[in-house]
Amino acid sequence: METQSFSPMLDRVMAQEIQSVSWSKTMDVCAILYTNNQLEICRVSEQLQRMFIIQEDDCITNIIVESTFLAYNVGNKLYFYHLASHQKIIQSTLIKSSDKIEQMLLVSVNAKIIQEQELQAAIIPLSTTNLKNWQNLCFLKQQQINNLIFSLTNRQITYNFNGILHLGEIEHKTITQLFQLENELHCFSNQLVEIYDISLFKHQQILKYIQQLSYLNELLCFLKTSILLINSQLQDIFKCYQLNIIGPLLAFGPQETINFHILQFYQKGHCPQELVSFFQKELYNTKILQKMDDNITNSFNNIQEIMQDSLMNVLSRILIILNFFIQSKNMPFYQGLHKTPFEDLQQTIQKIQKVFSRFQIECHQTKLHLRNFFVWLNLCAIKAGNEQEVECENVNSPLNKIEVDLSKLFDFLKDNHLFQLRNLQCFYQEKIAPKSFFTKVVMQKDVEFKQSDNITKILKNVFKDNYQEIQEKQNKIEQEESFVTVNSLVRQLQNYLDKISINLKPQLLHTIKIDLSNSKIRFSEQSENSYMVSVLVNNTIFQYTYQQKSFFQSSKIQLNNKYIKELQYFEGKLIILSTNQLENQHQQQLTAYISSEDLETQNKFECHSIKDLQVSKKGLISIIIDSKKLIILSI
């Protein structure tokens, strides 16, 4: 055996302690993970060229570098980054539990992107900037990235499409590692290998179904996001109005009579002392009315923007996707059915569309009513103030330049429902239980809602600050008269979504017994329905070959007077990293060796400790020695 010292392609001492290095499968790009949870993406040539840095608060695991994107886990979450733009494109929760993801396996599938003209309007980018995830879907579509992602925890294997659409899970107790071979998923445990058939996921009809469901899933997330944004703006309006108008006027007595007293003053000139005090102490020579007008107008304008650019846009796109499903006669799962759940979804979305169309008009009219009311209050404050003082904030206010619309003011004051802003609180659903919703959209009486834990959790997420806990039996929701609210429509929507959710179960083909307990396992690249597995047990490497649905031991490797630290495959050959002694004492110097499985040539170097060895698909070896030193050499 020939032993020689090698000249590394790159030898650098890094500023921080290195935890691991992950290589791209197709490019000379690596991701260097430091112990402070910082991830540095670099191009490798004669030197490291930093592309960008990612900093996470918690531990980064399962780093995968592809040709166009970077993927990794933090806890139970998945993160996708676009390598060229350095932008985060996907952030999603892979598993419902808080279990640690031990391994993440990406299986690329070739889904033919549907080109029907009717669908194009639903898959072009949204014009808004607050719905960034839709751009993520467009990126995945344009780059034709379609991955089934298998996530292994200590209890189950979950799988989803592009980290967006949950497809199902496999429960287990002992699986420790996953490997994919063509249409098979190999699940390794200590004593056996379970082989599952995943060809179902690659069926073109099912892939089309899954792909469009992922679009639909994200659009519904945007719908909920838009509702939350509107709720936030409404909350600002209610708080401002309650704090500065309703609150001080409670001196009149019950809140329900406030508008009556103000109307009496408007019609008959009768001004009780409480109202005089309100004009003089709360409104006179202050900017409060102008600030209220600015803030409330700004909130209404934000609602209008969300409605036009986001919510109504998203509802239209959802209807396009649903129409695609309804028109697809040969779609799997629903063949032979007279009516699919997509028709029910379509009807519910159309109801939501009508409700928000009316809500949009209601917001515009309420904004005009409040502006007119503030203008009148400003005039009242000027008249109630010191007539000797010509210059005051009310006189200089832009509100003083607007003429009061008396008929609009009368309509506002006489309608307590409008004066209390309950026409909008019907949507907000705080503590008020309205008898009607806007213009009384009549709900079909034969619709039966179902309440479940799943629906409750989703509603709590959508209406965080204002969802009222409803305690009732399954399949029964107490309704006030026969009118719909946004809450009830979202519940109805979730019921129908539960009916179209899918749980695809891979078929267990067979089980192979093999003892892999207390072993370090490394896989070669797959070739013609076969691959090699090297198992390190007690400083001895056992090599197995998988072919014809079975494992065969092909060789056994032992190194005399050397301790094997790590092994990796490159182009079917095993690369072995070994040392001349165990790392019991860090101050002792080690001689490390890199050799191929034929043991014909060894490259050696001196170090104190070795942490990691990785081999890229392009033939680059990265070695972490002495914690901070990174060596890269070419095979």
XYZ file of C-alpha atoms in Angstrom:
635
model
C 0.000 0.000 0.000
C 1.310 3.437 -0.979
C 1.041 6.196 1.610
C 1.521 9.831 0.682
C 0.829 13.274 2.068
C -1.651 15.236 0.035
C -1.913 18.884 -0.924
C -5.444 20.048 -0.145
C -7.436 22.142 -2.590
C -8.418 24.413 0.296
C -7.165 24.604 3.884
C -8.783 27.260 6.072
C -9.245 27.948 9.765
C -12.774 29.306 10.222
C -13.745 32.006 12.715
C -16.310 29.751 14.410
C -16.550 26.112 15.391
C -17.894 23.984 12.533
C -20.604 21.408 13.126
C -21.049 19.897 9.648
C -20.651 20.427 5.892
C -23.339 19.497 3.356
C -22.650 19.309 -0.381
C -24.834 20.017 -3.401
C -25.639 16.995 -5.537
C -24.940 18.790 -8.808
C -22.712 21.825 -8.142
C -19.563 22.780 -6.253
C -21.683 24.428 -3.570
C -21.636 23.534 0.108
C -23.537 24.576 3.235
C -21.325 25.004 6.310
C -23.200 24.719 9.600
C -21.600 26.297 12.676
C -22.335 25.409 16.288
C -24.095 28.771 16.841
C -26.862 27.721 14.369
C -25.453 29.834 11.569
C -25.548 28.341 8.063
C -23.122 29.669 5.456
C -23.719 28.825 1.775
C -20.488 28.898 -0.280
C -19.223 28.196 -3.765
C -16.028 26.169 -3.769
C -13.160 26.762 -6.177
C -9.651 27.710 -5.152
C -11.263 29.498 -2.248
C -14.605 29.647 -0.472
C -16.903 32.249 -2.037
C -19.696 33.100 0.365
C -23.134 33.328 -1.281
C -25.271 34.130 1.775
C -25.707 33.387 5.481
C -28.759 32.132 7.397
C -29.064 32.525 11.170
C -31.603 30.493 13.159
C -32.404 30.595 16.873
C -32.710 26.814 17.213
C -30.750 23.851 15.890
C -30.565 23.384 12.125
C -30.731 19.757 10.953
C -31.134 17.640 7.795
C -29.545 20.103 5.378
C -30.139 19.318 1.685
C -28.502 21.375 -1.084
C -30.064 20.929 -4.532
C -29.236 22.665 -7.818
C -31.713 25.522 -7.320
C -32.704 25.440 -3.664
C -31.574 24.720 -0.113
C -33.767 22.837 2.368
C -33.345 22.188 6.089
C -35.288 21.580 9.303
C -35.553 23.592 12.482
C -37.547 21.545 14.964
C -40.636 20.289 13.123
C -40.487 22.999 10.458
C -39.205 22.980 6.878
C -37.376 25.896 5.253
C -36.692 26.278 1.519
C -34.286 28.928 0.173
C -33.750 29.847 -3.469
C -29.989 29.669 -4.075
C -29.859 32.302 -6.821
C -31.951 35.004 -5.101
C -31.015 33.960 -1.518
C -34.697 34.369 -0.633
C -36.785 32.155 1.628
C -39.431 30.552 -0.574
C -41.159 28.052 1.727
C -41.675 27.883 5.477
C -44.053 25.205 6.659
C -44.691 22.711 9.438
C -43.881 19.182 8.310
C -45.306 17.312 11.294
C -48.102 18.223 13.679
C -46.277 17.078 16.801
C -43.185 18.682 18.310
C -41.129 15.525 17.737
C -37.643 16.013 16.360
C -37.252 15.171 12.674
C -34.448 12.603 12.547
C -34.175 12.495 8.757
C -35.742 14.356 5.829
C -35.804 12.576 2.461
C -36.693 14.420 -0.752
C -38.076 12.283 -3.591
C -38.315 14.170 -6.876
C -41.407 13.408 -8.969
C -42.076 14.454 -12.555
C -45.496 16.066 -12.458
C -46.608 17.368 -15.843
C -47.703 20.923 -15.182
C -51.311 21.391 -16.253
C -51.509 23.860 -19.127
C -55.280 24.371 -19.445
C -56.042 28.013 -20.259
C -58.755 28.192 -17.608
C -56.187 27.466 -14.921
C -53.614 30.089 -15.893
C -55.403 32.903 -14.087
C -55.088 30.983 -10.843
C -51.349 30.297 -11.032
C -49.916 33.670 -12.059
C -48.325 35.711 -9.219
C -50.552 37.869 -7.066
C -49.985 41.607 -7.290
C -49.864 42.037 -3.513
C -46.745 41.876 -1.402
C -48.353 40.605 1.791
C -49.024 37.144 0.347
C -45.456 36.069 -0.279
C -46.174 32.355 -0.145
C -48.054 32.545 -3.443
C -44.815 33.627 -5.085
C -43.269 30.510 -3.556
C -45.753 28.328 -5.407
C -45.027 30.185 -8.617
C -41.313 29.595 -8.098
C -41.918 25.878 -7.564
C -44.046 25.780 -10.725
C -41.598 27.738 -12.888
C -38.633 25.659 -11.725
C -40.749 22.479 -12.050
C -39.757 21.498 -8.525
C -42.018 18.720 -7.314
C -40.845 16.807 -4.271
C -42.405 14.263 -2.020
C -40.866 14.971 1.377
C -40.619 12.080 3.837
C -39.955 13.140 7.440
C -38.783 10.514 9.918
C -39.382 10.926 13.660
C -39.134 8.391 16.457
C -42.820 7.542 16.046
C -43.857 8.001 12.442
C -42.931 8.810 8.866
C -44.953 11.720 7.502
C -44.989 12.630 3.837
C -46.205 15.692 1.970
C -45.959 17.469 -1.361
C -43.371 20.277 -1.549
C -43.773 20.882 2.178
C -47.205 22.349 1.432
C -49.806 19.578 1.274
C -49.931 16.809 3.894
C -50.517 13.404 2.292
C -50.337 10.913 5.174
C -48.125 9.086 7.645
C -46.750 5.660 8.511
C -46.624 4.758 12.196
C -43.532 2.885 13.418
C -41.517 2.097 16.552
C -38.003 1.221 15.431
C -37.171 2.806 12.037
C -33.923 4.799 12.131
C -33.098 5.601 8.475
C -34.795 6.021 5.087
C -33.568 5.373 1.558
C -35.369 5.705 -1.777
C -34.847 3.366 -4.718
C -36.915 4.157 -7.816
C -40.512 3.476 -6.714
C -39.570 1.989 -3.357
C -39.072 3.489 0.081
C -36.639 1.434 2.200
C -37.086 1.873 5.952
C -34.147 0.584 8.019
C -34.391 -0.456 11.660
C -32.046 -2.465 13.877
C -33.215 -5.912 12.814
C -35.003 -5.513 9.480
C -35.751 -3.412 6.414
C -39.361 -2.613 5.448
C -39.878 -1.865 1.759
C -42.893 0.242 0.707
C -44.265 0.831 -2.773
C -44.473 4.592 -3.479
C -45.307 4.313 -7.199
C -48.819 5.543 -6.360
C -47.368 8.999 -5.630
C -45.847 9.152 -9.109
C -49.070 8.369 -10.969
C -49.719 11.366 -13.249
C -53.414 11.699 -12.449
C -52.762 11.573 -8.729
C -49.847 14.000 -9.091
C -52.104 16.456 -10.918
C -54.676 16.106 -8.177
C -52.050 16.620 -5.472
C -50.515 19.553 -7.320
C -53.796 21.429 -7.685
C -54.770 20.614 -4.094
C -51.512 22.236 -2.981
C -52.500 25.394 -4.900
C -55.966 25.261 -3.359
C -54.495 24.708 0.103
C -52.273 27.786 -0.163
C -55.088 29.932 -1.537
C -57.232 29.012 1.451
C -54.341 29.967 3.726
C -54.255 33.346 1.967
C -57.984 33.680 2.515
C -57.526 33.170 6.264
C -54.553 35.564 6.274
C -56.673 38.236 4.570
C -59.460 37.763 7.107
C -56.948 38.156 9.940
C -55.560 41.341 8.390
C -59.064 42.784 8.065
C -59.849 41.829 11.656
C -56.711 43.617 12.816
C -57.702 46.830 11.023
C -61.266 46.613 12.341
C -59.956 46.187 15.863
C -57.987 49.435 15.483
C -61.145 51.236 14.320
C -63.269 49.908 17.199
C -60.665 50.721 19.847
C -60.201 54.269 18.560
C -63.957 54.941 18.372
C -64.667 53.321 21.740
C -61.866 55.165 23.524
C -62.544 58.659 22.175
C -66.295 58.765 21.466
C -68.320 56.038 23.190
C -66.254 55.941 26.398
C -66.495 59.667 27.313
C -70.220 59.721 26.394
C -71.071 56.944 28.847
C -71.752 59.773 31.301
C -75.194 59.934 29.658
C -76.003 56.517 31.021
C -76.460 53.230 29.144
C -74.498 52.899 25.929
C -77.693 52.153 24.000
C -79.065 55.685 24.682
C -76.034 57.740 23.642
C -77.181 58.283 20.065
C -80.654 59.305 21.320
C -79.229 62.157 23.453
C -77.040 63.402 20.613
C -80.000 63.204 18.200
C -82.099 65.275 20.630
C -79.388 67.930 20.650
C -79.178 67.855 16.837
C -82.955 68.102 16.323
C -84.111 70.304 19.230
C -80.961 72.023 20.405
C -81.305 70.479 23.870
C -77.714 70.129 25.166
C -77.338 68.510 28.605
C -74.323 69.378 30.728
C -72.690 65.997 29.967
C -72.635 66.827 26.273
C -71.328 70.356 26.898
C -68.538 68.883 29.009
C -67.729 66.404 26.231
C -67.432 69.179 23.638
C -65.409 71.495 25.868
C -63.100 69.085 27.707
C -62.658 66.231 25.251
C -62.831 67.883 21.847
C -62.175 71.611 22.129
C -58.698 72.892 21.174
C -57.340 69.376 20.664
C -56.306 67.396 17.596
C -58.207 64.328 18.736
C -60.901 64.501 16.054
C -58.367 65.012 13.281
C -56.216 62.143 14.561
C -59.278 59.897 14.793
C -60.263 60.787 11.255
C -56.736 60.129 9.965
C -56.344 56.803 11.797
C -59.804 55.456 11.008
C -59.613 56.556 7.372
C -56.213 54.904 7.080
C -57.604 51.664 8.552
C -60.552 51.699 6.166
C -58.217 52.313 3.238
C -56.089 49.358 4.360
C -59.207 47.191 4.501
C -60.148 48.354 1.014
C -56.679 47.463 -0.273
C -56.766 44.029 1.355
C -60.213 43.419 -0.091
C -59.334 44.443 -3.631
C -55.780 43.140 -3.951
C -55.924 40.089 -1.724
C -59.192 38.693 -0.512
C -61.451 39.107 -3.557
C -58.536 38.186 -5.795
C -57.913 35.007 -3.825
C -61.606 34.050 -3.823
C -61.695 34.345 -7.631
C -58.620 32.142 -7.940
C -60.092 29.544 -5.583
C -63.157 29.354 -7.818
C -60.907 28.789 -10.859
C -59.157 25.879 -9.145
C -62.488 24.419 -7.980
C -63.886 24.705 -11.485
C -60.878 22.724 -12.724
C -61.715 19.893 -10.315
C -65.418 19.996 -11.172
C -64.725 19.857 -14.915
C -62.133 17.055 -14.595
C -64.306 14.008 -15.171
C -61.477 11.476 -14.868
C -59.988 12.786 -11.648
C -59.175 9.928 -9.222
C -61.044 9.312 -5.945
C -64.348 10.706 -7.274
C -65.069 8.637 -10.350
C -68.692 7.568 -10.592
C -69.978 10.085 -8.043
C -72.950 12.208 -9.070
C -71.642 15.142 -7.028
C -68.178 15.740 -5.567
C -67.263 17.847 -2.499
C -65.881 20.478 -4.868
C -69.395 21.615 -5.819
C -70.155 22.237 -2.129
C -66.859 24.085 -1.743
C -67.711 26.194 -4.762
C -71.071 27.203 -3.302
C -69.507 28.144 0.033
C -66.782 30.231 -1.621
C -69.449 32.019 -3.666
C -71.327 32.809 -0.436
C -68.144 34.195 1.128
C -67.576 36.236 -2.018
C -71.071 37.774 -1.752
C -70.680 38.491 1.967
C -67.392 40.315 1.477
C -68.731 42.227 -1.513
C -71.435 43.625 0.755
C -68.931 44.163 3.541
C -66.784 46.225 1.166
C -69.738 48.534 0.492
C -70.564 48.667 4.204
C -67.009 49.767 5.040
C -67.056 52.526 2.443
C -70.385 53.890 3.679
C -69.310 53.713 7.332
C -66.102 55.597 6.535
C -68.174 58.416 4.987
C -70.583 58.456 7.936
C -67.749 58.719 10.466
C -65.967 61.477 8.530
C -69.242 63.472 8.392
C -69.842 62.850 12.129
C -66.331 64.068 13.014
C -66.838 67.220 10.913
C -70.053 67.981 12.817
C -68.423 67.269 16.205
C -65.608 69.631 15.265
C -68.143 72.421 14.593
C -69.904 71.682 17.892
C -66.584 71.870 19.748
C -65.811 75.277 18.172
C -69.214 76.657 19.183
C -69.004 75.184 22.684
C -65.522 76.603 23.214
C -64.351 80.059 24.153
C -65.803 82.387 21.517
C -63.130 84.991 22.347
C -60.363 82.581 21.243
C -60.391 82.676 17.471
C -57.312 80.527 16.959
C -57.685 76.957 18.190
C -56.902 73.458 16.933
C -60.505 72.886 15.836
C -60.554 76.019 13.690
C -57.254 75.105 12.038
C -58.263 71.480 11.486
C -58.851 70.291 7.895
C -62.214 69.016 9.190
C -63.317 72.646 9.555
C -63.001 73.069 5.774
C -65.559 70.343 5.044
C -69.302 70.992 4.925
C -71.563 68.783 7.040
C -74.039 66.567 5.164
C -77.046 66.984 7.467
C -79.199 64.217 5.998
C -76.286 61.739 6.286
C -75.708 62.909 9.874
C -79.376 62.325 10.725
C -79.275 58.813 9.271
C -76.161 58.040 11.310
C -77.530 59.365 14.636
C -80.968 57.789 14.392
C -79.587 54.287 13.661
C -78.058 52.979 16.909
C -76.824 49.852 15.099
C -74.800 52.071 12.771
C -73.796 54.578 15.477
C -72.324 51.785 17.619
C -70.531 50.396 14.499
C -72.321 47.095 14.966
C -72.761 46.863 11.235
C -69.010 46.128 11.214
C -68.903 44.271 14.514
C -71.096 41.665 12.843
C -67.933 40.711 10.985
C -65.577 41.272 13.890
C -67.636 39.073 16.243
C -66.330 40.444 19.512
C -68.763 40.042 22.407
C -71.781 41.178 20.414
C -74.056 38.519 18.946
C -75.733 40.260 15.975
C -79.144 39.231 14.770
C -78.142 39.828 11.181
C -75.048 40.117 9.081
C -74.808 43.218 6.909
C -77.668 43.065 4.425
C -79.138 39.844 5.817
C -77.712 37.187 3.540
C -80.149 34.304 3.983
C -78.573 30.943 4.644
C -79.988 27.667 3.343
C -81.775 26.072 6.268
C -80.958 22.527 5.218
C -77.205 23.072 5.667
C -75.913 21.011 8.585
C -72.705 22.164 10.244
C -70.374 19.798 12.050
C -68.218 20.979 14.914
C -64.968 19.080 15.545
C -61.686 19.690 17.361
C -59.979 20.235 14.026
C -62.415 22.942 12.976
C -62.228 24.615 16.384
C -58.453 24.834 16.217
C -58.555 26.330 12.724
C -61.148 28.889 13.723
C -59.121 29.844 16.768
C -56.205 30.434 14.443
C -58.258 32.539 12.035
C -60.132 34.550 14.660
C -57.520 34.636 17.412
C -58.769 37.645 19.321
C -62.487 37.325 18.792
C -63.466 33.690 18.385
C -66.126 32.769 20.930
C -65.808 29.279 22.353
C -68.926 27.302 21.480
C -69.648 24.341 23.731
C -72.120 22.029 22.081
C -72.549 18.495 20.864
C -71.134 17.160 17.621
C -73.163 17.981 14.473
C -75.008 20.828 16.196
C -74.281 24.550 16.043
C -76.575 27.033 17.659
C -77.677 29.595 15.101
C -79.267 33.006 15.537
C -82.088 33.143 13.063
C -81.131 32.017 9.553
C -78.264 34.351 8.610
C -74.675 33.536 7.788
C -71.565 35.082 9.306
C -67.980 34.756 8.188
C -67.365 32.415 11.117
C -70.115 30.033 10.065
C -68.994 30.090 6.439
C -65.419 29.278 7.413
C -66.720 26.379 9.511
C -68.748 25.174 6.566
C -65.712 25.540 4.309
C -63.600 23.460 6.666
C -66.230 20.717 6.751
C -66.062 20.326 2.980
C -62.262 20.512 2.966
C -62.188 17.587 5.388
C -64.060 15.558 2.776
C -61.492 16.142 0.022
C -58.397 15.663 2.169
C -56.409 12.600 1.158
C -54.345 10.107 3.086
C -52.363 8.030 0.610
C -50.936 4.902 2.193
C -47.896 3.268 0.553
C -48.217 -0.507 0.300
C -45.785 -2.599 2.338
C -44.238 -4.912 -0.261
C -42.044 -7.088 1.920
C -39.735 -7.161 4.931
C -36.079 -8.254 4.924
C -34.295 -9.363 8.084
C -30.808 -7.917 8.533
C -28.896 -7.090 11.727
C -27.969 -3.399 11.714
C -27.986 -2.740 15.452
C -25.378 -0.319 16.855
C -24.148 0.378 13.330
C -23.140 3.348 11.218
C -24.884 2.961 7.836
C -23.875 4.609 4.550
C -25.566 4.230 1.157
C -24.134 4.329 -2.363
C -25.906 5.917 -5.329
C -28.645 3.743 -6.802
C -28.038 2.042 -10.138
C -30.419 -0.207 -12.101
C -32.664 -1.018 -9.143
C -29.744 -1.814 -6.870
C -27.446 -0.052 -4.435
C -24.764 -0.814 -1.862
C -24.851 -0.406 1.907
C -21.776 -0.206 4.098
C -22.249 -0.950 7.775
C -19.572 -0.064 10.315
C -19.613 -2.421 13.324
C -16.761 -2.566 15.862
C -14.202 -1.075 13.456
C -15.167 -3.529 10.691
C -17.010 -2.563 7.516
C -19.579 -5.002 6.139
C -20.736 -4.265 2.602
C -24.130 -5.408 1.351
C -25.672 -5.182 -2.100
C -29.414 -4.815 -2.571
C -30.800 -6.371 -5.722
C -33.716 -8.580 -6.677
C -35.558 -7.628 -3.482
C -32.880 -8.959 -1.134
C -29.561 -8.015 0.526
C -26.353 -9.964 -0.149
C -23.112 -9.474 1.773
C -20.454 -8.645 -0.804
C -17.321 -7.898 1.230
C -15.767 -7.287 4.629
C -13.107 -4.603 5.250
C -10.759 -4.362 8.234
C -7.891 -1.896 8.723
C -4.923 -3.076 10.730
C -3.848 -0.731 13.528
C -6.291 1.966 12.382
C -9.589 3.216 13.762
C -12.324 3.986 11.221
C -13.939 7.368 11.846
C -16.202 7.878 8.852
C -17.091 6.389 5.468
C -18.863 7.807 2.421
C -19.569 6.653 -1.128
C -18.427 8.318 -4.340
C -19.332 6.853 -7.749
C -19.827 3.401 -6.257
C -16.538 3.394 -4.354
C -16.202 3.677 -0.613
C -14.054 6.485 0.824
C -12.740 5.671 4.310
C -11.421 8.102 6.920
C -9.327 6.480 9.652
C -6.794 7.438 12.318
C -3.815 5.733 13.910
C -5.322 5.921 17.401
C -8.498 6.732 19.321
C -9.187 10.342 20.244
C -9.028 9.847 23.997
C -6.767 12.820 24.613
C -7.097 15.958 22.540
C -3.510 17.048 23.115
C -2.177 13.936 21.395
C -1.498 14.277 17.698
C -3.315 11.956 15.324
C -2.322 10.736 11.909
C -5.433 10.574 9.735
C -5.760 8.575 6.535
C -8.144 8.829 3.597
C -8.295 5.703 1.454
C -10.583 3.951 -1.014
C -12.047 0.539 -0.324
C -9.340 -1.216 -2.388
C -6.811 0.247 0.134
C -4.245 0.712 -2.641
C -3.463 4.346 -1.841
C -3.688 6.317 1.381
C -3.460 10.086 1.844
C -2.391 11.103 5.315
C -2.329 14.300 7.379
C -1.736 15.276 10.999
C -4.405 16.629 13.356
C -5.647 16.568 16.935
C -9.298 15.645 16.305
C -11.631 14.849 13.413
C -15.281 15.774 13.470
C -16.792 15.039 10.071
C -16.142 13.834 6.527
C -18.452 14.393 3.544
C -18.009 13.587 -0.141
C -19.773 15.630 -2.817
C -21.220 14.191 -6.013
C -18.632 16.246 -7.905
C -15.737 14.491 -6.189
C -14.851 16.965 -3.459
C -14.080 15.776 0.069
C -14.627 18.057 3.063
C -13.023 17.237 6.403
C -13.506 19.089 9.681
C -10.473 18.792 11.921
C -9.707 20.426 15.257
C -13.271 21.896 15.288
C -12.479 25.087 13.330
C -10.277 23.872 10.498
C -11.889 22.960 7.169
C -9.948 20.997 4.555
C -11.305 20.393 1.055
C -9.554 18.140 -1.445
C -10.464 16.696 -4.816
C -10.627 12.951 -5.426
